Amino acid sequence: MNIQRLRYLREIARRNLNLTAAAQALHTSQPGVSRQIIELEEELGIQIFVRKGRRLVDITEPGQRVLEITNRLLFELDNLSQVAAEHENEAIGTLIIGTTHTQARYKLPNILQQFRQDYPRVTIKIKQGTPEQIAHWLREGQADLGMASESLHGAQGLSSKAWYQWSHVVVTPSDHLLQQRFSTRPQDIKLEDIAAFPLLTYDTAFAGRTEINHAFAQKGLSPEVAISALDADVIKTYIRARMGVGLLAQMAYDPQTDSGLVAISCAHLFSPRTAYLAIANRRIQRSYVYALLDLAIGKAEVLDLRAQALAQ
Amino acid sequence: MNIQRLRYLREIARRNLNLTAAAQALHTSQPGVSRQIIELEEELGIQIFVRKGRRLVDITEPGQRVLEITNRLLFELDNLSQVAAEHENEAIGTLIIGTTHTQARYKLPNILQQFRQDYPRVTIKIKQGTPEQIAHWLREGQADLGMASESLHGAQGLSSKAWYQWSHVVVTPSDHLLQQRFSTRPQDIKLEDIAAFPLLTYDTAFAGRTEINHAFAQKGLSPEVAISALDADVIKTYIRARMGVGLLAQMAYDPQTDSGLVAISCAHLFSPRTAYLAIANRRIQRSYVYALLDLAIGKAEVLDLRAQALAQ
DNA sequence: CTTGCTTACGAGACTCGTAATAATT
DNA sequence: AATTATTACGAGTCTCGTAAGCAAG
């Protein structure tokens, strides 16, 4: 048995059964990959791929089981490299953070600034995606550390810790009607008041958008969502263009930089959201991963998270 | 990276750092193993073994971590072979049962008789040991299926199901004083009555021996254990020799075959024991492993156990 | 006729076993 | 002296890249 074959298998699966693309990604030749896969199938006595003529069109059922085991095996192989890298030099390497726009844009900068001072030779890669994608990257070893909403918590194969809580704010132009009515007593604002205007808010799957929908639905309201976008910067542009009122994460509003816009807290309208930090179970982490976590949640919590992830 | 190197590493660790013994066990040459290990250390940049001159005398701390990951990796490699073997022919293979003497001698025969009829081409290996050893074998992939007392239940890395309950019996020669006093009203027998005689019972770590000690201790009794042995057959021999009264698992006494001996139930003196069946988490099992489990605890329980083990 | 997988072939690397060497017990 | 690990060396195998072939969309 040869590990290279398993690497090829995993890459082909990742590239939607495109052997050519896999070969390129692995910086090797197409025929080499082809032959290794055929030999792997012969060695195991299992047809892994369904072929149509000379194309790979599907994975067989036993092939699927082989793939799952292969992924776990290569995961452990990655762990070996991690131990080696750690031993080599604990302050050099790469740190891949899987996160959503909201965290990357508003919460991470401070932390990363500090982190860069402590570990100047660690290359940081921020990989943005949905919480589901982030969970997937963590499990596959394609990200070291995840930062996102509740859905990370309790996700299969991950261990997580609460990071901080936040709530939503209504953001409007300074001279907007809502602002005139509620600036002095924001606690009086109701969902009905907001629903009277077109909404500008996050895409589903982000920043508590599900939660927003849910809160309105419970009151029997179905506000018009004029525009939904991945990130607050885009949304703010449309707020300025007076296309509706924004419903953003509180972190996304800064009175200093967001001149011309004002925010009205609506913590009482939507249940508070929690952001979570997560790492993959059984994954050997470089020491600086824990150092970064330390900056976010403190030593005690990090130790607990670590124990949790390794015990699984 | 080469899997062979990892196999060598595991085997050396298993053979108490004796490289020569490892090479023999792997049917290969000593120099080959030596060189592969050195190259593995170079490749990882990690000193795995502590050497004293030319002997391996210890595993370094990073080496220990490497070893743990290696074991998990090879475990997944075994899983690959299992899938392949299963695909090859699901009715041929080897089944290794880790069990204690009591189960192997008194409870397994019926089940295995049936199993052999269903799977005549499966070679069964019964590997006897303490529950702790059995748990270790299961985790290491050196046994497929474990059968033993409570300590299997909840052991790290295993999933288990209750199999059956049993209690202890006092076994004496037919004309023994205890027999004369309690044969008609066994419910009246007390720990004090038993403790008056030298005891013949199981070695610690077996068949509820801990439980026996505990029950006596609670009453402030410390009976003389004349002889302790691994198995009931040995103990019965000494009962016949009138060296004391036996305290055995109920399964171990059969009025038919144990002529000259009689048993007095003492279920009311010791809390009932439960025997458990266990398999390793995340281990891919040959189908006949589940077939054997089915004979013991039925389909529904087996499905549950399987789901439990694979979900971890 | 372009994309994509497989077959053919030869160069180079790697693994492994035997024999010899060196360090402990 | 016996046991045990490392070094040296050569045969055999395996892997991989290039070039050519063949099958689908």
XYZ file of C-alpha atoms (C1' of nucleotides) in Angstrom:
674
model
C 0.000 0.000 0.000
C 1.170 3.419 -0.962
C 0.047 6.695 0.511
C 0.468 8.545 -2.735
C -2.398 6.549 -4.192
C -4.641 7.615 -1.370
C -3.667 11.238 -1.872
C -4.588 10.944 -5.520
C -7.898 9.372 -4.607
C -8.776 12.148 -2.201
C -7.847 14.847 -4.668
C -9.932 13.322 -7.449
C -12.902 13.191 -5.118
C -12.335 16.806 -4.144
C -12.138 17.875 -7.787
C -15.485 16.384 -8.700
C -13.967 13.268 -10.251
C -11.849 15.280 -12.631
C -8.625 13.326 -12.784
C -6.864 15.915 -14.914
C -7.606 18.705 -12.466
C -6.443 16.506 -9.603
C -3.160 15.787 -11.368
C -2.575 19.499 -11.875
C -3.387 20.307 -8.281
C -0.885 17.681 -7.181
C 1.752 18.941 -9.608
C 2.105 15.609 -11.329
C 1.183 13.979 -14.589
C -2.250 12.824 -15.617
C -1.154 9.311 -16.625
C 0.639 8.825 -13.334
C -2.511 9.544 -11.391
C -4.588 7.386 -13.684
C -2.364 4.397 -13.263
C -2.059 4.738 -9.493
C -5.826 4.829 -9.168
C -6.211 1.728 -11.296
C -3.599 -0.047 -9.238
C -5.316 1.032 -6.044
C -8.550 -0.472 -7.294
C -6.738 -3.680 -8.188
C -4.948 -3.824 -4.856
C -8.153 -3.455 -2.880
C -10.147 -5.552 -5.319
C -12.707 -2.789 -5.286
C -14.039 -0.750 -8.156
C -13.918 2.733 -6.686
C -15.129 4.795 -9.621
C -17.984 4.268 -12.020
C -16.575 4.789 -15.497
C -18.479 5.674 -18.613
C -16.135 4.882 -21.451
C -13.006 6.627 -20.257
C -14.586 9.168 -17.934
C -15.102 8.958 -14.221
C -18.748 9.707 -13.613
C -19.459 8.510 -10.090
C -18.125 6.854 -6.963
C -19.339 3.347 -6.192
C -20.805 2.495 -2.811
C -17.739 0.554 -1.603
C -15.643 3.298 -3.161
C -17.390 5.767 -0.923
C -16.424 3.746 2.142
C -12.839 3.567 0.915
C -12.855 7.321 0.450
C -14.090 7.973 3.960
C -11.389 5.816 5.493
C -8.812 7.385 3.202
C -9.782 10.841 4.399
C -9.348 9.833 8.010
C -6.022 8.191 7.247
C -4.680 11.249 5.442
C -5.950 13.387 8.276
C -3.648 11.488 10.605
C -0.851 11.856 8.104
C -1.384 15.608 8.227
C -1.135 15.335 11.980
C 2.268 13.719 11.590
C 3.410 16.660 9.493
C 2.058 19.028 12.103
C 4.102 17.384 14.826
C 7.142 17.535 12.603
C 6.533 21.189 11.710
C 6.004 22.043 15.340
C 9.272 20.399 16.230
C 11.043 22.171 13.403
C 10.166 25.663 14.540
C 7.121 26.565 16.476
C 6.967 30.131 15.285
C 7.021 29.567 11.527
C 4.213 28.267 9.435
C 0.768 28.927 8.069
C -2.470 29.522 9.905
C -5.685 29.144 7.984
C -8.697 30.789 9.571
C -12.096 29.809 8.264
C -14.492 32.615 9.040
C -17.419 34.687 7.863
C -17.118 38.193 6.536
C -18.503 39.728 9.704
C -15.762 38.261 11.878
C -13.005 38.837 9.359
C -13.954 42.462 8.851
C -14.905 43.674 12.305
C -13.699 41.350 15.013
C -10.517 39.761 13.720
C -8.356 42.792 12.897
C -7.532 43.646 16.498
C -6.710 40.087 17.350
C -4.612 39.479 14.274
C -2.686 42.671 14.836
C -1.624 41.395 18.223
C -0.992 37.913 16.843
C 1.293 39.224 14.109
C 3.456 40.863 16.717
C 3.806 37.614 18.628
C 4.281 35.421 15.529
C 5.647 37.611 12.737
C 6.716 34.618 10.666
C 3.350 32.890 10.580
C 1.477 33.422 7.338
C -2.200 33.990 7.993
C -4.772 32.938 5.436
C -8.327 34.083 5.895
C -10.712 31.780 4.125
C -14.233 33.171 3.977
C -17.300 31.019 3.656
C -20.561 29.941 5.203
C -20.492 28.285 8.624
C -21.213 24.991 6.888
C -18.257 25.393 4.582
C -16.072 26.360 7.505
C -17.070 23.240 9.400
C -16.235 21.187 6.330
C -12.823 22.803 5.948
C -12.011 22.146 9.573
C -12.947 18.483 9.320
C -10.933 18.061 6.111
C -7.890 19.839 7.478
C -8.287 22.677 4.979
C -8.567 25.200 7.805
C -7.048 25.217 11.274
C -9.467 27.413 13.117
C -13.098 28.346 12.576
C -14.908 31.479 13.667
C -18.610 31.802 12.998
C -22.124 31.699 14.347
C -23.987 29.113 16.404
C -24.012 26.517 13.676
C -20.358 25.777 14.366
C -21.268 24.822 17.882
C -22.090 21.159 18.140
C -21.205 20.492 14.512
C -20.089 16.928 13.880
C -16.379 16.342 14.380
C -15.643 19.755 15.874
C -15.076 21.164 19.320
C -16.101 24.727 20.003
C -16.193 27.494 22.572
C -18.410 30.568 22.835
C -16.451 33.653 21.815
C -18.697 36.669 22.348
C -22.334 37.742 22.129
C -23.797 40.359 19.891
C -27.147 41.657 18.789
C -28.577 43.376 15.762
C -28.919 47.086 15.108
C -31.113 48.980 12.703
C -28.992 51.269 10.568
C -30.490 54.188 8.637
C -29.422 57.494 7.137
C -29.124 60.183 9.853
C -32.293 61.951 8.791
C -34.460 58.874 8.399
C -37.980 58.748 9.824
C -37.142 55.840 12.140
C -34.229 57.788 13.517
C -36.448 60.801 14.232
C -39.025 58.649 15.991
C -36.786 56.391 18.067
C -33.430 58.052 18.601
C -34.372 59.187 22.086
C -36.135 56.006 23.136
C -34.741 53.103 21.086
C -36.311 50.616 23.470
C -39.710 51.489 21.994
C -38.921 50.390 18.467
C -40.955 47.379 17.351
C -40.643 44.857 14.593
C -43.684 46.419 12.968
C -41.880 49.738 12.714
C -38.975 48.147 10.932
C -41.106 45.985 8.698
C -42.766 49.101 7.310
C -39.609 49.778 5.264
C -37.775 47.665 2.709
C -35.034 45.732 4.496
C -31.376 45.626 3.587
C -29.668 42.758 5.365
C -27.471 39.695 5.163
C -27.726 36.798 2.834
C -29.300 33.694 4.331
C -26.726 31.519 6.089
C -24.976 34.586 7.511
C -24.969 36.732 10.607
C -28.189 35.441 12.092
C -30.280 35.955 9.000
C -32.295 32.854 9.869
C -32.935 34.393 13.250
C -34.154 37.642 11.675
C -36.622 35.810 9.474
C -37.816 33.817 12.414
C -38.471 36.854 14.615
C -40.583 38.559 11.969
C -42.439 35.371 11.117
C -43.407 34.890 14.749
C -45.135 38.286 14.703
C -46.867 37.376 11.479
C -44.763 39.904 9.613
C -43.118 39.307 6.289
C -41.038 42.400 5.560
C -39.819 43.002 2.069
C -36.102 42.270 1.864
C -35.071 44.702 -0.821
C -31.498 43.582 -1.038
C -29.547 40.895 0.748
C -25.782 40.778 0.549
C -22.876 38.813 1.946
C -21.419 41.635 3.916
C -22.227 44.807 5.798
C -20.061 47.057 3.641
C -22.196 46.325 0.630
C -25.374 46.748 2.616
C -24.291 50.106 3.980
C -23.811 51.399 0.481
C -27.476 50.717 -0.238
C -28.557 52.261 3.034
C -26.809 55.438 1.985
C -28.609 55.213 -1.346
C -31.854 55.261 0.687
C -33.046 51.944 -0.649
C -34.336 50.868 2.745
C -33.273 50.367 6.357
C -30.371 48.152 7.249
C -30.419 45.369 9.779
C -26.824 44.639 10.679
C -24.675 43.038 13.304
C -23.795 45.609 15.953
C -20.075 45.152 15.299
C -20.624 46.364 11.752
C -21.673 49.858 12.819
C -19.065 52.328 13.944
C -20.252 55.921 14.519
C -16.745 57.202 13.710
C -16.365 55.742 10.276
C -19.984 55.352 9.262
C -20.738 59.054 8.995
C -24.147 59.851 7.651
C -25.526 56.658 9.134
C -27.005 56.063 12.567
C -27.802 52.885 14.431
C -30.718 52.035 16.672
C -30.178 49.096 18.970
C -32.749 46.383 18.622
C -31.345 43.875 21.075
C -34.858 43.564 22.506
C -36.323 42.426 19.175
C -34.012 39.585 18.250
C -32.539 37.064 20.626
C -28.824 37.634 21.163
C -26.418 35.833 18.868
C -23.271 34.049 19.956
C -20.147 33.756 17.876
C -18.153 30.561 18.323
C -14.579 29.453 17.847
C -14.013 25.902 16.684
C -11.252 23.431 15.895
C -11.372 19.907 14.475
C -11.407 16.953 16.847
C -8.272 14.827 17.009
C -6.381 17.388 14.987
C -2.835 18.130 16.090
C -2.535 21.903 16.109
C 0.503 24.075 15.763
C 1.160 25.896 19.020
C 0.302 29.286 17.520
C -3.254 28.132 16.874
C -3.685 27.939 20.626
C -1.876 31.265 20.968
C -4.435 32.919 18.724
C -7.293 31.301 20.593
C -5.725 32.559 23.780
C -5.996 36.130 22.508
C -9.703 35.590 21.914
C -10.940 33.608 24.897
C -8.087 33.287 27.393
C -5.865 30.445 28.532
C -8.310 28.499 30.664
C -10.892 28.211 27.933
C -8.247 27.265 25.397
C -6.969 24.434 27.558
C -10.501 23.175 27.940
C -11.163 23.357 24.206
C -7.943 21.547 23.487
C -8.705 18.749 25.909
C -12.174 18.445 24.450
C -10.893 18.190 20.886
C -8.200 15.630 21.649
C -10.387 13.437 23.834
C -12.864 12.662 21.078
C 6.236 9.221 3.415
C 6.077 5.491 3.465
C 3.654 3.367 5.392
C 6.129 0.585 5.904
C 8.171 2.864 8.117
C 5.178 3.487 10.300
C 4.499 -0.242 10.556
C 8.065 -0.770 11.674
C 7.730 1.973 14.236
C 4.567 0.488 15.697
C 6.051 -2.968 15.877
C 9.197 -1.774 17.645
C 7.050 0.019 20.194
C 4.964 -3.116 20.684
C 8.073 -5.244 21.187
C 9.450 -3.068 23.961
C 11.883 -1.243 21.702
C 13.522 -4.442 20.571
C 14.255 -3.789 16.935
C 15.418 -7.329 16.283
C 12.211 -8.837 17.604
C 10.207 -6.385 15.531
C 12.077 -7.342 12.375
C 11.385 -11.009 13.030
C 7.717 -10.395 13.696
C 7.482 -8.511 10.415
C 9.385 -11.228 8.546
C 12.049 -8.875 7.376
C 15.678 -8.082 8.052
C 17.054 -6.220 11.015
C 19.086 -3.743 8.939
C 16.067 -2.921 6.827
C 14.054 -1.960 9.869
C 16.931 -0.031 11.368
C 17.451 2.043 8.263
C 13.759 2.768 7.758
C 13.462 4.021 11.307
C 16.480 6.263 10.921
C 15.048 7.636 7.691
C 11.699 8.188 9.352
C 13.383 10.195 12.058
C 15.236 12.224 9.444
C 12.112 12.773 7.404
C 10.146 14.081 10.353
C 13.116 15.857 11.819
C 12.251 14.214 15.102
C 14.338 11.959 17.267
C 11.835 9.237 18.069
C 13.976 6.899 20.144
C 16.435 7.559 22.894
C 19.552 5.600 22.052
C 22.239 4.460 24.390
C 25.151 3.590 22.164
C 23.441 1.290 19.684
C 20.454 0.273 21.763
C 17.020 1.749 21.834
C 16.255 2.456 25.458
C 13.289 4.830 25.430
C 10.827 6.823 23.354
C 11.229 10.588 23.363
C 8.296 12.866 24.158
C 7.755 13.967 20.552
C 8.337 10.352 19.540
C 5.447 9.389 21.759
C 3.169 11.789 19.931
C 4.366 10.432 16.604
C 3.625 6.936 17.818
C 0.087 7.801 18.843
C -0.704 9.333 15.489
C 0.945 6.397 13.754
C -1.269 3.970 15.609
C -4.387 5.816 14.550
C -3.175 6.007 10.976
C -2.440 2.291 10.801
C -5.801 1.630 12.392
C -7.425 3.320 9.414
C -5.196 1.327 7.113
C -6.522 -1.832 8.739
C -9.978 -0.518 8.070
C -9.135 -0.262 4.394
C -8.078 -3.909 4.388
C -11.294 -4.816 6.140
C -13.379 -3.146 3.468
C -11.339 -4.930 0.821
C -11.646 -8.295 2.581
C -15.353 -7.793 3.013
C -15.706 -7.088 -0.660
C -13.625 -10.106 -1.560
C -15.796 -12.600 0.236
C -17.871 -11.841 3.221
C -17.866 -15.382 4.576
C -14.132 -16.033 4.700
C -11.701 -14.596 7.159
C -10.592 -14.517 10.741
C -12.495 -13.482 13.814
C -10.522 -12.691 16.930
C -12.509 -12.735 20.142
C -10.938 -11.168 23.188
C -12.533 -12.701 26.241
C -12.053 -13.986 29.730
C -11.879 -17.613 30.651
C -15.365 -17.624 32.135
C -16.997 -16.519 28.908
C -14.816 -18.662 26.677
C -15.457 -21.771 28.727
C -19.102 -21.527 29.686
C -20.958 -19.011 27.590
C -19.264 -18.979 24.204
C -19.458 -22.651 23.160
C -23.159 -22.610 22.296
C -22.858 -19.406 20.349
C -19.751 -20.435 18.466
C -21.310 -23.777 17.559
C -24.131 -21.929 15.851
C -21.731 -19.416 14.327
C -19.553 -22.122 12.799
C -22.583 -23.519 11.024
C -23.374 -20.124 9.521
C -19.762 -19.237 8.709
C -17.805 -22.480 8.329
C -14.908 -20.730 6.611
C -14.247 -18.152 9.268
C -11.315 -19.007 11.502
C -12.079 -18.151 15.103
C -9.312 -17.156 17.442
C -10.061 -16.927 21.121
C -7.644 -14.611 22.849
C -7.898 -14.792 26.616
C -6.914 -11.978 28.908
C -8.019 -9.529 31.530
C -10.741 -7.034 30.665
C -8.055 -4.351 30.512
C -6.012 -6.353 28.046
C -9.109 -7.021 25.986
C -9.923 -3.320 25.813
C -6.376 -2.684 24.687
C -6.552 -5.338 21.975
C -9.784 -3.901 20.664
C -8.376 -0.411 20.478
C -5.224 -1.630 18.746
C -7.098 -3.766 16.253
C -5.636 -6.948 17.732
C -9.099 -8.290 18.491
C -12.404 -7.733 16.732
C -14.818 -8.389 19.523
C -14.566 -8.245 23.291
C -16.566 -10.174 25.869
C -16.018 -9.474 29.511
C -17.223 -7.882 32.681
C -18.344 -4.354 33.494
C -14.960 -2.814 32.986
C -15.400 -3.100 29.230
C -18.434 -0.903 29.504
C -17.519 2.735 29.143
C -13.869 1.987 28.444
C -12.140 4.641 26.382
C -12.487 4.140 22.641
C -14.972 1.287 22.835
C -18.698 0.870 22.393
C -20.471 -1.814 24.367
C -23.770 -3.500 25.062
C -24.963 -5.480 28.068
C -24.979 -9.172 27.232
C -26.403 -11.020 30.237
C -26.504 -10.897 34.029
C -25.196 -13.444 36.406
C -24.519 -13.903 40.065
C -22.173 -15.896 42.236
C -22.686 -19.325 43.753
C -20.985 -21.057 46.623
C -19.697 -24.451 45.513
C -18.759 -27.172 47.972
C -18.360 -30.938 48.097
C -21.791 -32.644 48.360
C -21.296 -33.555 52.014
C -19.930 -30.211 53.142
C -21.209 -28.568 56.331
C -22.527 -25.515 54.445
C -24.494 -27.782 52.153
C -26.075 -29.570 55.108
C -27.053 -26.322 56.758
C -28.342 -24.352 53.744
C -29.383 -26.750 50.996
C -33.042 -26.429 51.929
C -33.030 -22.699 52.585
C -30.190 -21.137 50.541
C -31.664 -17.679 51.066
C -30.513 -17.855 54.698
C -26.828 -18.149 53.926
C -24.813 -15.137 55.035
C -21.386 -13.776 54.239
C -20.311 -14.704 57.759
C -21.126 -18.378 57.071
C -18.950 -18.363 53.982
C -16.150 -16.399 55.552
C -15.785 -19.099 58.195
C -14.076 -21.297 55.593
C -11.010 -20.739 53.453
C -12.138 -19.350 50.128
C -11.263 -20.676 46.685
C -12.068 -18.110 44.047
C -10.954 -16.080 41.061
C -7.841 -14.095 40.635
C -8.257 -10.349 41.046
C -9.314 -8.697 37.779
C -11.604 -11.598 36.922
C -15.226 -12.593 37.279
C -16.215 -9.972 39.806
C -13.420 -10.689 42.217
C -13.274 -7.005 43.112
C -16.962 -7.177 43.884
C -16.454 -10.175 46.154
C -13.764 -8.411 48.139
C -15.927 -5.353 48.417
C -18.960 -7.234 49.758
C -16.946 -8.891 52.502
C -15.157 -5.696 53.384
C -18.442 -3.858 53.836
C -19.430 -6.368 56.491
C -16.067 -5.971 58.150
C -15.095 -9.482 57.111
C -11.764 -10.469 55.670
C -12.043 -14.115 54.697
C -8.935 -16.106 54.046
C -8.538 -16.674 50.315
C -6.744 -20.001 50.323
C -6.218 -20.182 46.598
C -7.114 -17.848 43.784
C -6.928 -18.983 40.189
C -7.676 -17.721 36.731
C -10.434 -20.133 36.011
C -13.206 -22.173 37.549
C -11.863 -25.519 36.385
C -8.770 -25.084 38.455
C -10.756 -23.869 41.418
C -13.136 -26.845 41.299
C -10.199 -29.179 41.527
C -9.267 -27.631 44.859
C -12.854 -27.703 46.062
C -12.861 -31.448 45.441
C -9.616 -31.649 47.368
C -11.533 -30.073 50.287
C -9.201 -27.114 50.536
C -12.086 -24.725 51.135
C -15.374 -23.527 49.665
C -15.556 -22.173 46.146
C -17.091 -18.904 45.144
C -17.756 -19.123 41.421
C -19.775 -17.564 38.653
C -23.087 -19.358 38.363
C -22.355 -20.311 34.758
C -19.361 -22.287 35.949
C -21.444 -24.786 37.916
C -23.318 -27.518 36.078
C -24.970 -30.229 38.244
C -24.612 -32.703 35.364
C -20.901 -32.541 34.865
C -19.796 -31.337 38.268
C -20.678 -34.523 40.116
C -19.613 -34.569 43.723
C -20.055 -30.809 43.956
C -23.129 -28.790 44.880
C -23.896 -25.117 44.511
C -25.707 -22.758 46.833
C -26.994 -19.593 45.214
C -25.782 -16.424 46.840
C -27.350 -13.864 44.534
C -28.564 -12.058 47.649
C -25.045 -11.566 48.988
C -23.311 -10.010 46.011
C -24.789 -7.507 43.625
C -25.508 -9.034 40.218
C -22.783 -8.876 37.621
C -23.286 -7.941 33.997
C -21.235 -9.289 31.129
C -20.678 -6.909 28.226
C -19.900 -7.186 24.545
C -17.699 -4.514 23.047
C -16.188 -3.398 19.758
C -13.730 -0.621 18.942
C -15.052 2.756 17.866
C -14.577 3.724 14.226
C -13.453 0.218 13.392
C -14.767 -1.242 10.165
C -15.976 -4.727 11.007
C -16.368 -7.758 8.807
C -20.033 -8.621 8.445
C -19.677 -11.838 10.415
C -18.669 -9.872 13.492
C -22.162 -8.444 13.504
C -23.560 -11.899 12.765
C -21.917 -13.254 15.895
C -23.147 -10.330 17.948
C -26.607 -11.002 16.557
C -26.502 -14.514 18.009
C -25.737 -13.031 21.420
C -27.932 -9.961 21.714
C -30.226 -9.810 18.686
C -30.432 -7.629 15.599
C -31.829 -4.452 17.142
C -29.115 -4.198 19.755
C -26.441 -4.957 17.183
C -27.609 -2.160 14.919
C -27.549 0.184 17.850
C -24.057 -0.882 18.881
C -22.818 -0.491 15.342
C -24.241 2.997 14.995
C -22.737 3.931 18.333
C -19.282 2.688 17.368
C -19.223 4.360 13.971
C -20.599 7.689 15.192
C -17.722 8.337 17.575
C -12.470 18.477 -32.453
C -11.837 19.292 -27.710
C -11.631 17.356 -23.348
C -10.235 13.614 -20.629
C -8.716 8.896 -19.362
C -5.641 4.869 -20.509
C -1.591 2.359 -22.477
C 3.477 2.034 -23.626
C 8.020 2.697 -22.484
C 12.328 4.054 -20.402
C 15.047 6.633 -16.759
C 15.770 7.182 -12.076
C 14.723 6.418 -7.271
C 13.758 3.521 -3.668
C 13.493 -0.693 -0.923
C 15.285 -4.715 0.809
C 18.299 -8.536 1.856
C 23.157 -10.189 2.788
C 27.449 -9.337 4.786
C 30.339 -6.822 7.605
C 31.026 -3.609 11.567
C 30.474 -1.554 16.019
C 28.624 -0.881 20.587
C 26.367 -2.767 24.861
C 25.363 -6.390 28.478
C 31.009 -14.073 24.360
C 26.417 -12.981 23.060
C 23.077 -9.781 21.823
C 21.715 -5.913 19.294
C 21.933 -1.846 16.249
C 24.218 0.474 12.234
C 26.819 0.815 7.788
C 27.942 -0.894 2.969
C 26.579 -2.602 -1.213
C 24.160 -4.583 -5.038
C 19.828 -6.691 -7.139
C 15.247 -6.037 -8.056
C 11.132 -3.368 -7.952
C 8.417 0.567 -8.181
C 7.231 5.206 -9.491
C 6.897 8.775 -12.570
C 7.116 11.598 -16.679
C 6.775 11.818 -21.857
C 4.539 10.376 -25.871
C 0.956 8.156 -28.146
C -3.777 6.213 -28.363
C -8.628 6.086 -27.744
C -13.375 7.305 -26.104
C -16.979 10.607 -24.969
C -19.377 15.231 -25.270
